Coordinates of C-alpha atoms in Angstrom, one line a residue:
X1091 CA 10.1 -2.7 22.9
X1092 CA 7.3 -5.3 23.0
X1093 CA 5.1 -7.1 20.6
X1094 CA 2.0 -9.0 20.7
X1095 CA 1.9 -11.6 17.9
X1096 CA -1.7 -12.8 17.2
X1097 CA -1.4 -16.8 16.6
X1098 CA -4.1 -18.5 17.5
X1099 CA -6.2 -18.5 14.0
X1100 CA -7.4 -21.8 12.4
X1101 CA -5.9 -21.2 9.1
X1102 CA -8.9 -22.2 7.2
X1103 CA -7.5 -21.2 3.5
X1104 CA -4.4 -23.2 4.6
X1105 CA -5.9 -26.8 5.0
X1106 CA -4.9 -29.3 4.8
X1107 CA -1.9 -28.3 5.9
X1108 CA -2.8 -26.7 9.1
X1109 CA -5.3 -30.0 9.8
X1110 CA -2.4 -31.0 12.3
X1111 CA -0.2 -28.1 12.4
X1112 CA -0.6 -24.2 13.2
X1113 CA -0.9 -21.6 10.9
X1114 CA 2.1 -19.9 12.2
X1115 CA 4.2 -22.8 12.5
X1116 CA 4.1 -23.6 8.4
X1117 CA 7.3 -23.9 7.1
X1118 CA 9.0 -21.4 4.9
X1119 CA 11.6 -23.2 2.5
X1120 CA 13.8 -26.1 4.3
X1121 CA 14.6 -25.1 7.5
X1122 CA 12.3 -21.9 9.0
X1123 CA 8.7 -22.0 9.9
X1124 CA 6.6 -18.5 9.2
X1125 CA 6.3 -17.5 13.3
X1126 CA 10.5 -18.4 13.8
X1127 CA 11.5 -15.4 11.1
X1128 CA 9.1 -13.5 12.2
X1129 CA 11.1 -14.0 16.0
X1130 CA 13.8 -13.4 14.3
X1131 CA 13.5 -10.2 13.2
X1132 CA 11.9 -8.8 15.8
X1133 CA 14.8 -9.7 18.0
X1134 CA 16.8 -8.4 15.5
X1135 CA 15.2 -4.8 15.5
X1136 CA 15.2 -4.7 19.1
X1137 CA 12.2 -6.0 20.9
X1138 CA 13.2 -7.5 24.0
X1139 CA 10.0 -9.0 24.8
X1140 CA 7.2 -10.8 23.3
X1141 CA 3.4 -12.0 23.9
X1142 CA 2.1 -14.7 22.0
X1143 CA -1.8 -15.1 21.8
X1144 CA -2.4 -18.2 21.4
X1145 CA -5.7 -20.8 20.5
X1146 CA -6.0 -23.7 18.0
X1147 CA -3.0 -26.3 18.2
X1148 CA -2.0 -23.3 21.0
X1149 CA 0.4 -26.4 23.0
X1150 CA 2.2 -26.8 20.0
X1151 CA 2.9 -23.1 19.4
X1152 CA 3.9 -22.9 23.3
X1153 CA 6.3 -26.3 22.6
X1154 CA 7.8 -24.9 19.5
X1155 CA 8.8 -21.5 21.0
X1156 CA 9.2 -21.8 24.9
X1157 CA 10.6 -19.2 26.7
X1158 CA 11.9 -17.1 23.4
X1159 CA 15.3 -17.4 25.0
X1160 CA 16.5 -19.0 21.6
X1161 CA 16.3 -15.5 19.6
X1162 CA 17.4 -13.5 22.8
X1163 CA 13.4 -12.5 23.6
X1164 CA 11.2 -13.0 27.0
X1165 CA 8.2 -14.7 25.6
X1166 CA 4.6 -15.0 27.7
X1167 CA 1.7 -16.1 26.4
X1168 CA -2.1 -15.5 26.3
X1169 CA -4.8 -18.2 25.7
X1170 CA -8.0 -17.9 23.9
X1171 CA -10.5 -19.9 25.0
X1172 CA -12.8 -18.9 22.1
X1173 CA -12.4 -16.5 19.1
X1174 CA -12.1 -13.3 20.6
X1175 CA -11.1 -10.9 16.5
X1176 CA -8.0 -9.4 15.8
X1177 CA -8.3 -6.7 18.6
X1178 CA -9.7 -8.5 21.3
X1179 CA -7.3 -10.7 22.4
X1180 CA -5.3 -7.6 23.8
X1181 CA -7.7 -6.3 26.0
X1182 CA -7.3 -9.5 28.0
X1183 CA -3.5 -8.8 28.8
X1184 CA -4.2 -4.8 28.6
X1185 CA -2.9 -4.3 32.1
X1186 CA 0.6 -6.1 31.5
X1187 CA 1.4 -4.2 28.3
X1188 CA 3.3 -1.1 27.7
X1189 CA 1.8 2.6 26.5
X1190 CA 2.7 1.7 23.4
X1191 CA 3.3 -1.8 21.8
X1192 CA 3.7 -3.2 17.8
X1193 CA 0.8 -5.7 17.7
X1194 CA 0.6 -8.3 14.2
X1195 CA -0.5 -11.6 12.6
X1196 CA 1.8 -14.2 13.5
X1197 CA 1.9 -15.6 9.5
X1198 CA 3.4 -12.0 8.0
X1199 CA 6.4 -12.1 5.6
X1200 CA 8.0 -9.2 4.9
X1201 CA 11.2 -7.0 5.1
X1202 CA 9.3 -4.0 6.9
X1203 CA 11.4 -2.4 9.6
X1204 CA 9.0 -3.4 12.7
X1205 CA 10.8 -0.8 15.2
X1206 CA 10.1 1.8 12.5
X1207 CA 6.7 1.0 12.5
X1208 CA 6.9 1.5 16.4
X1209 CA 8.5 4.6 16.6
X1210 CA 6.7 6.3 14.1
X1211 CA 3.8 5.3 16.0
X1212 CA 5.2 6.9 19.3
X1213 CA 5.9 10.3 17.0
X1214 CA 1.8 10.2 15.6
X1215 CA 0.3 10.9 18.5
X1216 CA -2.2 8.4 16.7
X1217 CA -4.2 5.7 19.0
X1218 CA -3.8 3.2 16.5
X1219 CA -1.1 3.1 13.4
X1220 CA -1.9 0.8 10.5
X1221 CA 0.8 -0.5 8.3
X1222 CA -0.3 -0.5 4.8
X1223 CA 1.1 -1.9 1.1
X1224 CA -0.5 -1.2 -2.2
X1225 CA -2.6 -3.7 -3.9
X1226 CA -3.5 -4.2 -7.4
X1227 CA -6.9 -5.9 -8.1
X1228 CA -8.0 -6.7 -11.7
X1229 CA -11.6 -7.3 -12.6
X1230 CA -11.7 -10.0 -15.1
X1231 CA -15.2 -8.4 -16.7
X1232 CA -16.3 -5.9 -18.3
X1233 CA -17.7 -3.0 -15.8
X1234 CA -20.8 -1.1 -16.7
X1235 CA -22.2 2.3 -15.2
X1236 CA -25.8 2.9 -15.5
X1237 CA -28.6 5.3 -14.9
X1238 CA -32.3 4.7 -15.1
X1239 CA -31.9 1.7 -17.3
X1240 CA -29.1 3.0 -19.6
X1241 CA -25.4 2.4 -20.0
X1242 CA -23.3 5.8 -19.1
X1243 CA -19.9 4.4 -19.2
X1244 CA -17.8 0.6 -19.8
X1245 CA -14.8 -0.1 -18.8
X1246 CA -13.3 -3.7 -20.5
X1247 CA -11.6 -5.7 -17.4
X1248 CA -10.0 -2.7 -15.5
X1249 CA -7.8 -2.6 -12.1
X1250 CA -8.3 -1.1 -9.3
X1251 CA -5.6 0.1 -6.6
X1252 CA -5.8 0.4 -2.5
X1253 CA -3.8 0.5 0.1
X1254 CA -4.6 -2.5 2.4
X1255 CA -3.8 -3.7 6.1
X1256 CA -0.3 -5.6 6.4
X1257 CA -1.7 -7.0 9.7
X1258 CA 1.1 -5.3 12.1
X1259 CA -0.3 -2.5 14.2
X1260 CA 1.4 0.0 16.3
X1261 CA -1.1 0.4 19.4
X1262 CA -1.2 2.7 22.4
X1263 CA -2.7 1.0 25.3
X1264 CA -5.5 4.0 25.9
X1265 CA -7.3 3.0 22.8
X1266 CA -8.2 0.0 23.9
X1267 CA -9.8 1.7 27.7
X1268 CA -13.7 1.5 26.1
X1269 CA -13.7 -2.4 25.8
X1270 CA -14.3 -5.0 27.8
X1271 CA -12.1 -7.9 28.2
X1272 CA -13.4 -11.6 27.0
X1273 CA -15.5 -9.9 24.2
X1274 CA -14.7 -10.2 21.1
X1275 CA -12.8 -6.9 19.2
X1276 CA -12.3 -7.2 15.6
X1277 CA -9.9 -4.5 13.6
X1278 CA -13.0 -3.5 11.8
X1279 CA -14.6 -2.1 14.6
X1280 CA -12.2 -0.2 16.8
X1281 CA -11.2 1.3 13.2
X1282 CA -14.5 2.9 11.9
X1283 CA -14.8 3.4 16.5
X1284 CA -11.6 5.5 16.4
X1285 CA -12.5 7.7 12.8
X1286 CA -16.5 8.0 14.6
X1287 CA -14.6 9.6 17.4
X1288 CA -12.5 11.6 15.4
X1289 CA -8.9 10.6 16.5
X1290 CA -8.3 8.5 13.3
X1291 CA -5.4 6.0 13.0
X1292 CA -1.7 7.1 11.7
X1293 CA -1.0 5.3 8.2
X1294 CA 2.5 4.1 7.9
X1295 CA 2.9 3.0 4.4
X1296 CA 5.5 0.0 3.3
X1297 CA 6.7 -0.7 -0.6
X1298 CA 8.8 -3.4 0.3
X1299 CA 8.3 -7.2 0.7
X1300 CA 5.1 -8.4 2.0
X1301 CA 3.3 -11.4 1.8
X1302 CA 0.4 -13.0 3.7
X1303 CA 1.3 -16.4 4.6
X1304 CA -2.3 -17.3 5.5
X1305 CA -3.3 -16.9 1.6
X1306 CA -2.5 -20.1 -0.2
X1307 CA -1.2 -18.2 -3.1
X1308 CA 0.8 -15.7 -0.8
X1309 CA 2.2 -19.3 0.8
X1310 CA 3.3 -21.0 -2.5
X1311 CA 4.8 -17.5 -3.7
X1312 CA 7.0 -17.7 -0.1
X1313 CA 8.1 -20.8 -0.8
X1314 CA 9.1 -20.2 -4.2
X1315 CA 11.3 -17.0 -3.6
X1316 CA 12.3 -17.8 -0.2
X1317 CA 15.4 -19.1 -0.8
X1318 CA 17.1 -16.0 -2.7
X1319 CA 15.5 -13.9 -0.2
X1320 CA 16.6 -15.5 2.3
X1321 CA 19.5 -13.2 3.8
X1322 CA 17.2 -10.1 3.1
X1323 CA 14.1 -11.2 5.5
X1324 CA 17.0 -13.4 8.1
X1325 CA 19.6 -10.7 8.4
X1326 CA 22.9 -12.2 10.2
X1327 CA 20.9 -16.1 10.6

């Protein structure tokens, strides 16, 4: 099994901490940075290979993780020479990958089952499948519905719930056939693209653990509960 891990993001929402350092590379509790678990466990579910696409403070990425040989993986690499989205960094390594490959953000934490997400993937049929988790968002007003100039209906701070993108993907090469490598691709796009050509994407929906590192109140959360975590997100480290 293979996996593409997206890492070349400036982490913006991160700074200063990513001034110097990148966004995958932040460290998780004492001894682990974000992209080395992530390694970790996909090793650990049974991916044998890895690309890593990499851009800002890319050396130090390609330094920090060399061949992969250190968690048993074969790791290349892809460079961006300028923002490409979240998609189109694939298309410029489309004719090395396999039919069908897990692609995700490089700054995910969670216990989700990454060769589950593959294989379920492989079962769809789907061009594209989306892991998802439930979100709760709370609306710190009072919400009013109106018609011509009147109020029809209040509601006093309510919440709202979604399922949203966990940022890991299970992607089959042929989706990706329409685009043309060095433009940019964002998730967005080949999305609403694959539901206007009716083949819409296979949901594979998580409960578990999941946070997203590149938030900074996702990051502080991390760093709080990592440590009695710890053996549930590293199994066997």
């Amino acid at each position: 099994m293979h996996a593409v891990i997206l890492a070349g993001g400036k982490g913006i929402r991160l700074r200063p901490y990513t001034t110097a350092l990148p966004k995958p590379l932040v460290p998780i509790g004492d001894q682990h940075a974000i992209l080395e678990i992530v390694m970790r466990q996909l090793a650990g579910a049974g991916f044998t290979s890895c690309t890593l696409a990499i851009g800002h403070l890319g050396h130090i990425i390609r330094a920090y993780v060399g061949d992969g040989s250190q968690w048993g993986l074969r790791v290349d690499y892809t460079t961006e020479q300028s923002p490409l989205g979240t998609m189109g960094p694939l298309l410029t390594m489309a004719d090395r990958l396999p039919e069908h490959f897990l692609v995700m953000n490089g700054d995910v934490l969670t216990d989700l089952d990454f060769a589950d997400v593959l294989r379920d993937h492989r079962a769809s049929g789907a061009p594209l499948t989306i892991a998802t988790y439930p979100r709760k968002v709370s609306i710190d007003f009072g919400v009013l519905t109106t018609e011509a100039g009147r109020v029809t209906g209040f509601s006093e701070k309510p919440s709202m719930d979604y399922r949203v993108s966990m940022g890991v993907y299970g992607v089959t090469r042929t989706a990706l056939a329409r685009y043309t490598p060095g433009l940019p691709l964002g998730f967005d796009e080949l999305v609403l693209d694959l539901l206007a050509a009716g083949t819409p994407p296979n949901a594979y929906e998580f409960d578990g653990y999941w946070l997203d590192i590149g938030r900074p109140d996702d990051y502080d959360r991390a760093n709080a509960e990592f440590s009695h975590r710890r053996d549930l997100l590293i199994k066997g480290a």
